[in-house]
């Protein structure tokens, strides 16, 4: 839904054409959510249908139509700024699903899955850090701020993932040492108390 | 000497603390290379041997077996005096608690390794100021540690670790006492010095800081269990799949 609200938020600053909306959206989110023009027009179509935006006059000589917010659109975006983002609808994460299956499907080397993922996530983190160390090409200070904010969100998310993987690994080590005397075929106890993430003090 | 001659090499390094019943095998066969210009992060749970690894690599501690080679010098062949001299000239340490001498200014702290190595005070302090200036820390030169923030002290500590002919820095949780913005400033300075040709080993438990390194090695119970591998794109592609 971020595209819908993204377009509404941009249109609240001034009326814009579709192509302009697209480039503004990308500039302000550090290019992390590339949009195609088709997506922009489909969304604008839906917003117009729902009475949140309207076209400004006739198409110009190049056939471009500018859009602006309706009163209802203004109200919608005001509500969006003040309301928290709904976190109860968590997106399905492939890694979580993969590990949940890994601990239940026989023959999967879970510790290996964790290790491979951690190395990949740390590499990703390094690439994000390098990106952050460079200023984005040809953008103004406000866009640079937005760009950094988006990158840092990815960096914190990757860091949290590494900590979670450390935690999973420590938990795994605990439950496998507890489960050693248990006859083969039985799954290591999943009821074990989660250990704290191993960190130096 | 080839272009890619390692600045630091550990070959099958073991380090056992204590003996008999109480012996702790802190390192059990660690091999590692750090090249000029490289910053390598070491991650691992508490007690996995990270500090022992840094101390052995920087010549503060000796391996029980195996070799530690800095440049062309095998540390295991040196007596205590020669080892201390090599440390003064080649290796600097950075710790979580900054470790600056409170009665000395920033410039005097940075000059200290040079003076201990026999350089006269005046030229040593001039060089220290130059080093601080290159790192954009000139305004700190005459301040005492207690008049500096933690992040400022830590950046001065990095200047000291890499002053003069020193090109190798061992940083043990250098961001441990800092907030995330200040920690990042410190990493930025460390990264900059490595980009200019220094080499570093960085112990951290925060992946966000390890992100500044070229490579990460993961330590578990004194063994390297994993590493993010080299930086070469074809290997990255290979490893990512
Ligand atoms: N001087 C020492 N004497 C005895 N044991 C030590 C000494 N230094 C470290 N150890 C032990 O060696 C292991 C590794 O310690 P250390 O290298 O400090 O780990 P880390 O820095 O990863 O927390 C730990 O079990 C620790 O208790
Ligand atoms: Mg330690």
GROMACS .gro file of C-alpha atoms and ligand atoms in nm:
model
  470
    1UNK     CA    1   0.000   0.000   0.000
    2UNK     CA    2   0.302   0.227   0.025
    3UNK     CA    3   0.270   0.330  -0.340
    4UNK     CA    4  -0.081   0.461  -0.286
    5UNK     CA    5   0.013   0.668   0.017
    6UNK     CA    6   0.343   0.767  -0.139
    7UNK     CA    7   0.164   0.922  -0.436
    8UNK     CA    8  -0.092   1.093  -0.213
    9UNK     CA    9   0.186   1.239   0.004
   10UNK     CA   10   0.367   1.376  -0.302
   11UNK     CA   11   0.050   1.522  -0.451
   12UNK     CA   12  -0.013   1.700  -0.122
   13UNK     CA   13   0.292   1.916  -0.200
   14UNK     CA   14   0.178   2.016  -0.553
   15UNK     CA   15  -0.006   1.876  -0.857
   16UNK     CA   16   0.215   1.643  -1.065
   17UNK     CA   17   0.222   1.433  -1.381
   18UNK     CA   18   0.262   1.056  -1.358
   19UNK     CA   19   0.623   1.054  -1.475
   20UNK     CA   20   0.707   1.328  -1.228
   21UNK     CA   21   0.545   1.131  -0.944
   22UNK     CA   22   0.753   0.833  -1.032
   23UNK     CA   23   1.087   1.017  -1.031
   24UNK     CA   24   1.004   1.207  -0.710
   25UNK     CA   25   0.904   0.884  -0.535
   26UNK     CA   26   1.227   0.713  -0.636
   27UNK     CA   27   1.447   1.008  -0.546
   28UNK     CA   28   1.299   1.025  -0.199
   29UNK     CA   29   1.325   0.655  -0.123
   30UNK     CA   30   1.679   0.616  -0.244
   31UNK     CA   31   1.573   0.411  -0.545
   32UNK     CA   32   1.496   0.119  -0.314
   33UNK     CA   33   1.144   0.085  -0.451
   34UNK     CA   34   1.172   0.136  -0.825
   35UNK     CA   35   0.831   0.203  -0.979
   36UNK     CA   36   0.737   0.160  -1.340
   37UNK     CA   37   0.519   0.420  -1.504
   38UNK     CA   38   0.246   0.160  -1.552
   39UNK     CA   39   0.226   0.106  -1.174
   40UNK     CA   40   0.197   0.478  -1.121
   41UNK     CA   41  -0.089   0.516  -1.370
   42UNK     CA   42  -0.272   0.208  -1.240
   43UNK     CA   43  -0.253   0.349  -0.888
   44UNK     CA   44  -0.359   0.696  -1.003
   45UNK     CA   45  -0.654   0.534  -1.180
   46UNK     CA   46  -0.764   0.365  -0.859
   47UNK     CA   47  -0.715   0.679  -0.655
   48UNK     CA   48  -0.927   0.875  -0.907
   49UNK     CA   49  -1.198   0.607  -0.896
   50UNK     CA   50  -1.202   0.628  -0.515
   51UNK     CA   51  -1.231   1.007  -0.531
   52UNK     CA   52  -0.893   1.076  -0.366
   53UNK     CA   53  -0.732   1.251  -0.664
   54UNK     CA   54  -0.862   1.436  -0.972
   55UNK     CA   55  -0.708   1.551  -1.297
   56UNK     CA   56  -0.620   1.917  -1.333
   57UNK     CA   57  -0.786   2.042  -1.654
   58UNK     CA   58  -0.722   1.886  -1.995
   59UNK     CA   59  -0.412   1.691  -2.107
   60UNK     CA   60  -0.126   1.920  -2.221
   61UNK     CA   61   0.009   1.915  -2.582
   62UNK     CA   62   0.218   1.607  -2.499
   63UNK     CA   63  -0.092   1.431  -2.370
   64UNK     CA   64   0.020   1.442  -2.005
   65UNK     CA   65  -0.237   1.479  -1.732
   66UNK     CA   66  -0.153   1.646  -1.402
   67UNK     CA   67  -0.326   1.522  -1.085
   68UNK     CA   68  -0.408   1.689  -0.756
   69UNK     CA   69  -0.564   1.577  -0.426
   70UNK     CA   70  -0.935   1.607  -0.360
   71UNK     CA   71  -1.057   1.710  -0.012
   72UNK     CA   72  -1.108   1.343   0.063
   73UNK     CA   73  -0.751   1.271  -0.054
   74UNK     CA   74  -0.621   1.545   0.176
   75UNK     CA   75  -0.806   1.391   0.470
   76UNK     CA   76  -0.673   1.045   0.386
   77UNK     CA   77  -0.312   1.158   0.380
   78UNK     CA   78  -0.352   1.356   0.703
   79UNK     CA   79  -0.479   1.040   0.873
   80UNK     CA   80  -0.188   0.843   0.729
   81UNK     CA   81   0.072   1.077   0.876
   82UNK     CA   82  -0.077   1.052   1.223
   83UNK     CA   83  -0.171   0.682   1.239
   84UNK     CA   84   0.090   0.410   1.303
   85UNK     CA   85   0.166   0.160   1.028
   86UNK     CA   86  -0.024  -0.164   1.088
   87UNK     CA   87   0.229  -0.426   1.196
   88UNK     CA   88  -0.021  -0.705   1.265
   89UNK     CA   89  -0.015  -0.809   0.900
   90UNK     CA   90   0.346  -0.926   0.895
   91UNK     CA   91   0.476  -1.007   0.551
   92UNK     CA   92   0.583  -1.368   0.503
   93UNK     CA   93   0.958  -1.386   0.518
   94UNK     CA   94   1.122  -1.658   0.312
   95UNK     CA   95   1.407  -1.701   0.560
   96UNK     CA   96   1.175  -1.753   0.856
   97UNK     CA   97   0.977  -2.009   0.661
   98UNK     CA   98   1.297  -2.177   0.547
   99UNK     CA   99   1.432  -2.214   0.902
  100UNK     CA  100   1.097  -2.320   1.046
  101UNK     CA  101   1.092  -2.595   0.786
  102UNK     CA  102   1.461  -2.674   0.833
  103UNK     CA  103   1.414  -2.764   1.201
  104UNK     CA  104   1.124  -2.994   1.117
  105UNK     CA  105   1.228  -3.160   0.792
  106UNK     CA  106   1.470  -3.451   0.843
  107UNK     CA  107   1.805  -3.444   0.664
  108UNK     CA  108   1.849  -3.066   0.660
  109UNK     CA  109   2.169  -2.942   0.824
  110UNK     CA  110   2.016  -2.647   1.009
  111UNK     CA  111   2.345  -2.511   1.144
  112UNK     CA  112   2.476  -2.496   0.790
  113UNK     CA  113   2.166  -2.312   0.669
  114UNK     CA  114   2.221  -2.059   0.950
  115UNK     CA  115   2.590  -2.015   0.871
  116UNK     CA  116   2.544  -1.967   0.499
  117UNK     CA  117   2.269  -1.715   0.561
  118UNK     CA  118   2.466  -1.521   0.819
  119UNK     CA  119   2.764  -1.485   0.586
  120UNK     CA  120   2.531  -1.369   0.306
  121UNK     CA  121   2.352  -1.121   0.532
  122UNK     CA  122   2.681  -0.978   0.660
  123UNK     CA  123   2.799  -0.934   0.301
  124UNK     CA  124   2.474  -0.757   0.223
  125UNK     CA  125   2.534  -0.538   0.525
  126UNK     CA  126   2.878  -0.450   0.396
  127UNK     CA  127   2.736  -0.353   0.057
  128UNK     CA  128   2.474  -0.133   0.225
  129UNK     CA  129   2.744   0.027   0.440
  130UNK     CA  130   2.953   0.105   0.132
  131UNK     CA  131   2.653   0.259  -0.037
  132UNK     CA  132   2.589   0.471   0.266
  133UNK     CA  133   2.950   0.589   0.279
  134UNK     CA  134   2.907   0.746  -0.065
  135UNK     CA  135   2.674   1.038  -0.120
  136UNK     CA  136   2.398   0.963  -0.369
  137UNK     CA  137   2.478   1.109  -0.710
  138UNK     CA  138   2.325   1.442  -0.802
  139UNK     CA  139   2.061   1.492  -0.539
  140UNK     CA  140   1.989   1.767  -0.290
  141UNK     CA  141   2.038   1.755   0.086
  142UNK     CA  142   1.679   1.658   0.163
  143UNK     CA  143   1.685   1.371  -0.081
  144UNK     CA  144   2.018   1.260   0.059
  145UNK     CA  145   1.863   1.255   0.404
  146UNK     CA  146   1.575   1.038   0.280
  147UNK     CA  147   1.816   0.809   0.100
  148UNK     CA  148   2.027   0.762   0.414
  149UNK     CA  149   1.719   0.694   0.622
  150UNK     CA  150   1.607   0.417   0.387
  151UNK     CA  151   1.954   0.261   0.374
  152UNK     CA  152   1.982   0.268   0.752
  153UNK     CA  153   1.651   0.090   0.779
  154UNK     CA  154   1.798  -0.190   0.568
  155UNK     CA  155   2.116  -0.187   0.776
  156UNK     CA  156   1.927  -0.220   1.105
  157UNK     CA  157   1.709  -0.494   0.957
  158UNK     CA  158   2.015  -0.688   0.841
  159UNK     CA  159   2.176  -0.644   1.182
  160UNK     CA  160   1.863  -0.774   1.352
  161UNK     CA  161   1.866  -1.072   1.118
  162UNK     CA  162   2.227  -1.153   1.212
  163UNK     CA  163   2.141  -1.131   1.582
  164UNK     CA  164   1.841  -1.354   1.528
  165UNK     CA  165   2.057  -1.607   1.340
  166UNK     CA  166   2.311  -1.604   1.628
  167UNK     CA  167   2.023  -1.669   1.862
  168UNK     CA  168   1.889  -1.955   1.650
  169UNK     CA  169   2.237  -2.107   1.638
  170UNK     CA  170   2.288  -2.086   2.015
  171UNK     CA  171   1.944  -2.231   2.071
  172UNK     CA  172   2.023  -2.511   1.831
  173UNK     CA  173   2.348  -2.590   2.011
  174UNK     CA  174   2.164  -2.602   2.345
  175UNK     CA  175   1.881  -2.822   2.227
  176UNK     CA  176   2.111  -3.061   2.044
  177UNK     CA  177   2.329  -3.107   2.352
  178UNK     CA  178   2.015  -3.164   2.559
  179UNK     CA  179   1.875  -3.398   2.299
  180UNK     CA  180   2.185  -3.612   2.262
  181UNK     CA  181   2.070  -3.893   2.496
  182UNK     CA  182   1.728  -3.898   2.328
  183UNK     CA  183   1.682  -4.190   2.085
  184UNK     CA  184   1.744  -4.112   1.721
  185UNK     CA  185   1.438  -4.010   1.528
  186UNK     CA  186   1.308  -3.780   1.796
  187UNK     CA  187   1.326  -3.414   1.726
  188UNK     CA  188   1.535  -3.201   1.960
  189UNK     CA  189   1.311  -3.030   2.214
  190UNK     CA  190   1.159  -2.714   2.079
  191UNK     CA  191   1.032  -2.622   2.420
  192UNK     CA  192   1.374  -2.518   2.543
  193UNK     CA  193   1.393  -2.175   2.698
  194UNK     CA  194   1.548  -1.943   2.439
  195UNK     CA  195   1.899  -1.854   2.541
  196UNK     CA  196   2.020  -1.497   2.526
  197UNK     CA  197   2.196  -1.386   2.214
  198UNK     CA  198   2.564  -1.451   2.275
  199UNK     CA  199   2.736  -1.117   2.304
  200UNK     CA  200   3.042  -0.988   2.471
  201UNK     CA  201   2.987  -0.748   2.749
  202UNK     CA  202   5.787  -0.851  -0.231
  203UNK     CA  203   5.467  -0.896  -0.429
  204UNK     CA  204   5.187  -0.642  -0.428
  205UNK     CA  205   4.961  -0.874  -0.235
  206UNK     CA  206   5.207  -0.957   0.041
  207UNK     CA  207   4.999  -0.992   0.361
  208UNK     CA  208   5.051  -0.736   0.635
  209UNK     CA  209   4.963  -1.000   0.892
  210UNK     CA  210   4.959  -1.376   0.879
  211UNK     CA  211   4.848  -1.627   1.141
  212UNK     CA  212   4.937  -1.986   1.070
  213UNK     CA  213   4.768  -2.260   1.271
  214UNK     CA  214   4.779  -2.056   1.588
  215UNK     CA  215   4.694  -2.218   1.920
  216UNK     CA  216   4.678  -2.038   2.253
  217UNK     CA  217   4.610  -2.218   2.576
  218UNK     CA  218   4.564  -2.012   2.890
  219UNK     CA  219   4.681  -2.180   3.209
  220UNK     CA  220   4.765  -2.546   3.237
  221UNK     CA  221   4.657  -2.882   3.369
  222UNK     CA  222   4.295  -2.918   3.475
  223UNK     CA  223   4.233  -2.545   3.444
  224UNK     CA  224   4.373  -2.508   3.091
  225UNK     CA  225   4.155  -2.304   2.857
  226UNK     CA  226   4.209  -2.361   2.486
  227UNK     CA  227   4.125  -2.008   2.373
  228UNK     CA  228   4.255  -2.055   2.016
  229UNK     CA  229   4.262  -2.393   1.847
  230UNK     CA  230   4.429  -2.371   1.508
  231UNK     CA  231   4.344  -2.029   1.368
  232UNK     CA  232   4.486  -1.931   1.031
  233UNK     CA  233   4.422  -1.588   0.889
  234UNK     CA  234   4.571  -1.331   0.654
  235UNK     CA  235   4.515  -0.958   0.644
  236UNK     CA  236   4.638  -0.764   0.343
  237UNK     CA  237   4.741  -0.399   0.318
  238UNK     CA  238   4.431  -0.185   0.284
  239UNK     CA  239   4.209  -0.452   0.439
  240UNK     CA  240   3.988  -0.423   0.742
  241UNK     CA  241   3.883  -0.765   0.871
  242UNK     CA  242   3.613  -0.799   1.134
  243UNK     CA  243   3.608  -1.078   1.392
  244UNK     CA  244   3.271  -1.179   1.531
  245UNK     CA  245   3.179  -1.444   1.781
  246UNK     CA  246   3.011  -1.501   2.115
  247UNK     CA  247   3.167  -1.395   2.442
  248UNK     CA  248   3.455  -1.625   2.531
  249UNK     CA  249   3.508  -1.748   2.175
  250UNK     CA  250   3.867  -1.618   2.175
  251UNK     CA  251   3.837  -1.284   1.994
  252UNK     CA  252   4.050  -1.082   2.236
  253UNK     CA  253   4.306  -1.360   2.260
  254UNK     CA  254   4.325  -1.363   1.881
  255UNK     CA  255   4.389  -0.988   1.866
  256UNK     CA  256   4.647  -0.994   2.144
  257UNK     CA  257   4.836  -1.279   1.982
  258UNK     CA  258   4.814  -1.120   1.636
  259UNK     CA  259   4.948  -0.789   1.766
  260UNK     CA  260   5.229  -0.938   1.972
  261UNK     CA  261   5.084  -0.856   2.315
  262UNK     CA  262   5.053  -1.226   2.383
  263UNK     CA  263   5.239  -1.525   2.242
  264UNK     CA  264   5.087  -1.830   2.076
  265UNK     CA  265   5.130  -2.168   2.243
  266UNK     CA  266   5.206  -2.303   1.897
  267UNK     CA  267   5.182  -2.182   1.539
  268UNK     CA  268   5.321  -1.870   1.377
  269UNK     CA  269   5.235  -1.502   1.373
  270UNK     CA  270   5.400  -1.309   1.092
  271UNK     CA  271   5.387  -0.930   1.063
  272UNK     CA  272   5.526  -0.816   0.730
  273UNK     CA  273   5.831  -1.041   0.698
  274UNK     CA  274   5.891  -1.092   1.068
  275UNK     CA  275   5.792  -1.409   1.247
  276UNK     CA  276   5.700  -1.291   1.595
  277UNK     CA  277   5.769  -1.628   1.749
  278UNK     CA  278   6.140  -1.581   1.668
  279UNK     CA  279   6.166  -1.256   1.868
  280UNK     CA  280   6.272  -1.211   2.229
  281UNK     CA  281   6.069  -0.983   2.456
  282UNK     CA  282   6.274  -0.672   2.376
  283UNK     CA  283   6.256  -0.719   2.000
  284UNK     CA  284   5.884  -0.792   2.024
  285UNK     CA  285   5.823  -0.471   2.220
  286UNK     CA  286   6.019  -0.274   1.961
  287UNK     CA  287   5.823  -0.427   1.677
  288UNK     CA  288   5.499  -0.335   1.852
  289UNK     CA  289   5.609   0.026   1.894
  290UNK     CA  290   5.695   0.053   1.527
  291UNK     CA  291   5.440  -0.165   1.354
  292UNK     CA  292   5.126  -0.231   1.558
  293UNK     CA  293   4.875  -0.022   1.747
  294UNK     CA  294   4.594  -0.131   1.976
  295UNK     CA  295   4.255   0.030   2.030
  296UNK     CA  296   4.038  -0.084   2.320
  297UNK     CA  297   3.682  -0.022   2.427
  298UNK     CA  298   3.792   0.216   2.704
  299UNK     CA  299   4.007   0.440   2.473
  300UNK     CA  300   4.311   0.396   2.695
  301UNK     CA  301   4.454   0.744   2.649
  302UNK     CA  302   4.694   0.868   2.916
  303UNK     CA  303   4.487   1.123   3.115
  304UNK     CA  304   4.781   1.351   3.199
  305UNK     CA  305   4.877   1.395   2.832
  306UNK     CA  306   4.708   1.601   2.559
  307UNK     CA  307   4.579   1.434   2.244
  308UNK     CA  308   4.894   1.529   2.052
  309UNK     CA  309   5.116   1.404   2.336
  310UNK     CA  310   4.924   1.077   2.347
  311UNK     CA  311   4.967   1.029   1.973
  312UNK     CA  312   5.337   1.120   1.999
  313UNK     CA  313   5.396   0.869   2.277
  314UNK     CA  314   5.479   0.561   2.068
  315UNK     CA  315   5.728   0.770   1.868
  316UNK     CA  316   5.895   0.906   2.182
  317UNK     CA  317   5.907   0.558   2.339
  318UNK     CA  318   6.083   0.452   2.022
  319UNK     CA  319   6.355   0.711   2.077
  320UNK     CA  320   6.231   1.002   1.870
  321UNK     CA  321   6.284   1.343   2.033
  322UNK     CA  322   5.978   1.508   2.180
  323UNK     CA  323   5.957   1.807   1.949
  324UNK     CA  324   5.961   1.625   1.612
  325UNK     CA  325   5.744   1.348   1.757
  326UNK     CA  326   5.477   1.598   1.860
  327UNK     CA  327   5.496   1.773   1.527
  328UNK     CA  328   5.433   1.441   1.353
  329UNK     CA  329   5.151   1.364   1.594
  330UNK     CA  330   4.984   1.694   1.504
  331UNK     CA  331   5.022   1.614   1.137
  332UNK     CA  332   4.857   1.278   1.194
  333UNK     CA  333   4.569   1.441   1.382
  334UNK     CA  334   4.536   1.705   1.110
  335UNK     CA  335   4.510   1.442   0.835
  336UNK     CA  336   4.225   1.281   1.026
  337UNK     CA  337   4.046   1.614   1.073
  338UNK     CA  338   4.115   1.614   1.449
  339UNK     CA  339   4.342   1.919   1.467
  340UNK     CA  340   4.111   2.102   1.705
  341UNK     CA  341   4.163   1.823   1.960
  342UNK     CA  342   4.544   1.839   1.958
  343UNK     CA  343   4.584   2.034   2.283
  344UNK     CA  344   4.291   1.885   2.471
  345UNK     CA  345   4.322   1.644   2.757
  346UNK     CA  346   4.121   1.319   2.744
  347UNK     CA  347   3.871   1.434   3.008
  348UNK     CA  348   3.783   1.731   2.786
  349UNK     CA  349   3.695   1.506   2.493
  350UNK     CA  350   3.387   1.297   2.419
  351UNK     CA  351   3.421   0.920   2.399
  352UNK     CA  352   3.408   0.928   2.021
  353UNK     CA  353   3.679   1.195   2.007
  354UNK     CA  354   3.902   0.998   2.244
  355UNK     CA  355   3.857   0.688   2.034
  356UNK     CA  356   3.952   0.869   1.714
  357UNK     CA  357   4.265   0.999   1.886
  358UNK     CA  358   4.337   0.640   1.995
  359UNK     CA  359   4.316   0.534   1.629
  360UNK     CA  360   4.555   0.813   1.534
  361UNK     CA  361   4.796   0.686   1.800
  362UNK     CA  362   4.757   0.326   1.683
  363UNK     CA  363   4.864   0.423   1.331
  364UNK     CA  364   5.117   0.699   1.393
  365UNK     CA  365   5.463   0.704   1.234
  366UNK     CA  366   5.553   0.375   1.068
  367UNK     CA  367   5.265   0.181   1.223
  368UNK     CA  368   5.039   0.031   0.960
  369UNK     CA  369   4.854  -0.237   1.155
  370UNK     CA  370   4.576  -0.176   1.405
  371UNK     CA  371   4.411  -0.421   1.644
  372UNK     CA  372   4.077  -0.279   1.755
  373UNK     CA  373   3.902  -0.473   2.032
  374UNK     CA  374   3.536  -0.361   2.059
  375UNK     CA  375   3.633   0.002   1.986
  376UNK     CA  376   3.266   0.102   1.964
  377UNK     CA  377   3.158  -0.087   2.274
  378UNK     CA  378   3.102   0.224   2.485
  379UNK     CA  379   2.967   0.451   2.211
  380UNK     CA  380   2.621   0.532   2.077
  381UNK     CA  381   2.548   0.431   1.722
  382UNK     CA  382   2.626   0.766   1.556
  383UNK     CA  383   2.954   0.808   1.739
  384UNK     CA  384   3.044   0.445   1.683
  385UNK     CA  385   2.994   0.502   1.315
  386UNK     CA  386   3.224   0.805   1.317
  387UNK     CA  387   3.494   0.589   1.470
  388UNK     CA  388   3.445   0.319   1.208
  389UNK     CA  389   3.456   0.580   0.934
  390UNK     CA  390   3.800   0.691   1.054
  391UNK     CA  391   3.925   0.332   1.078
  392UNK     CA  392   3.792   0.262   0.729
  393UNK     CA  393   3.957   0.575   0.594
  394UNK     CA  394   4.294   0.474   0.738
  395UNK     CA  395   4.264   0.129   0.583
  396UNK     CA  396   4.164   0.278   0.248
  397UNK     CA  397   4.490   0.474   0.271
  398UNK     CA  398   4.687   0.150   0.307
  399UNK     CA  399   4.673   0.048   0.673
  400UNK     CA  400   4.542  -0.294   0.781
  401UNK     CA  401   4.316  -0.375   1.067
  402UNK     CA  402   4.155  -0.647   1.272
  403UNK     CA  403   3.830  -0.528   1.429
  404UNK     CA  404   3.649  -0.722   1.700
  405UNK     CA  405   3.284  -0.633   1.729
  406UNK     CA  406   2.965  -0.809   1.821
  407UNK     CA  407   2.751  -0.565   1.629
  408UNK     CA  408   2.699  -0.663   1.268
  409UNK     CA  409   2.630  -0.300   1.182
  410UNK     CA  410   2.994  -0.216   1.254
  411UNK     CA  411   3.126  -0.534   1.092
  412UNK     CA  412   2.959  -0.396   0.779
  413UNK     CA  413   3.248  -0.149   0.751
  414UNK     CA  414   3.499  -0.434   0.710
  415UNK     CA  415   3.600  -0.600   0.385
  416UNK     CA  416   3.561  -0.946   0.535
  417UNK     CA  417   3.421  -1.101   0.847
  418UNK     CA  418   3.554  -1.412   1.020
  419UNK     CA  419   3.330  -1.590   1.269
  420UNK     CA  420   3.496  -1.743   1.572
  421UNK     CA  421   3.344  -2.021   1.784
  422UNK     CA  422   3.532  -2.182   2.072
  423UNK     CA  423   3.868  -2.076   1.934
  424UNK     CA  424   3.804  -2.196   1.580
  425UNK     CA  425   3.720  -1.997   1.267
  426UNK     CA  426   3.393  -2.157   1.164
  427UNK     CA  427   3.305  -1.932   0.877
  428UNK     CA  428   3.413  -1.629   0.683
  429UNK     CA  429   3.248  -1.404   0.430
  430UNK     CA  430   3.532  -1.481   0.192
  431UNK     CA  431   3.721  -1.246  -0.031
  432UNK     CA  432   3.588  -0.937  -0.188
  433UNK     CA  433   3.619  -1.045  -0.546
  434UNK     CA  434   3.289  -1.011  -0.732
  435UNK     CA  435   3.299  -1.353  -0.898
  436UNK     CA  436   3.340  -1.514  -0.556
  437UNK     CA  437   3.063  -1.301  -0.414
  438UNK     CA  438   2.830  -1.418  -0.686
  439UNK     CA  439   2.935  -1.775  -0.626
  440UNK     CA  440   2.889  -1.750  -0.250
  441UNK     CA  441   2.557  -1.571  -0.270
  442UNK     CA  442   2.387  -1.860  -0.451
  443LIG     N1  443   4.457  -1.454   3.085
  443LIG     C1  444   4.371  -1.555   3.083
  443LIG     N2  445   4.381  -1.659   3.167
  443LIG     C2  446   4.294  -1.762   3.165
  443LIG     N3  447   4.192  -1.772   3.077
  443LIG     C3  448   4.175  -1.672   2.991
  443LIG     C4  449   4.263  -1.558   2.988
  443LIG     N4  450   4.221  -1.475   2.889
  443LIG     C5  451   4.112  -1.533   2.834
  443LIG     N5  452   4.086  -1.650   2.893
  443LIG     C6  453   3.978  -1.746   2.856
  443LIG     O1  454   3.994  -1.776   2.719
  443LIG     C7  455   3.869  -1.781   2.652
  443LIG     C8  456   3.866  -1.677   2.540
  443LIG     O2  457   3.868  -1.548   2.599
  443LIG     P1  458   3.870  -1.416   2.513
  443LIG     O3  459   3.977  -1.426   2.412
  443LIG     O4  460   3.875  -1.301   2.607
  443LIG     O5  461   3.727  -1.422   2.440
  443LIG     P2  462   3.634  -1.307   2.379
  443LIG     O6  463   3.718  -1.186   2.359
  443LIG     O7  464   3.581  -1.366   2.253
  443LIG     O8  465   3.524  -1.285   2.478
  443LIG     C9  466   3.765  -1.759   2.758
  443LIG     O9  467   3.721  -1.883   2.804
  443LIG    C10  468   3.840  -1.685   2.868
  443LIG    O10  469   3.784  -1.709   2.994
  444LIG    MG1  470   3.698  -0.985   2.431
   0.00000   0.00000   0.00000
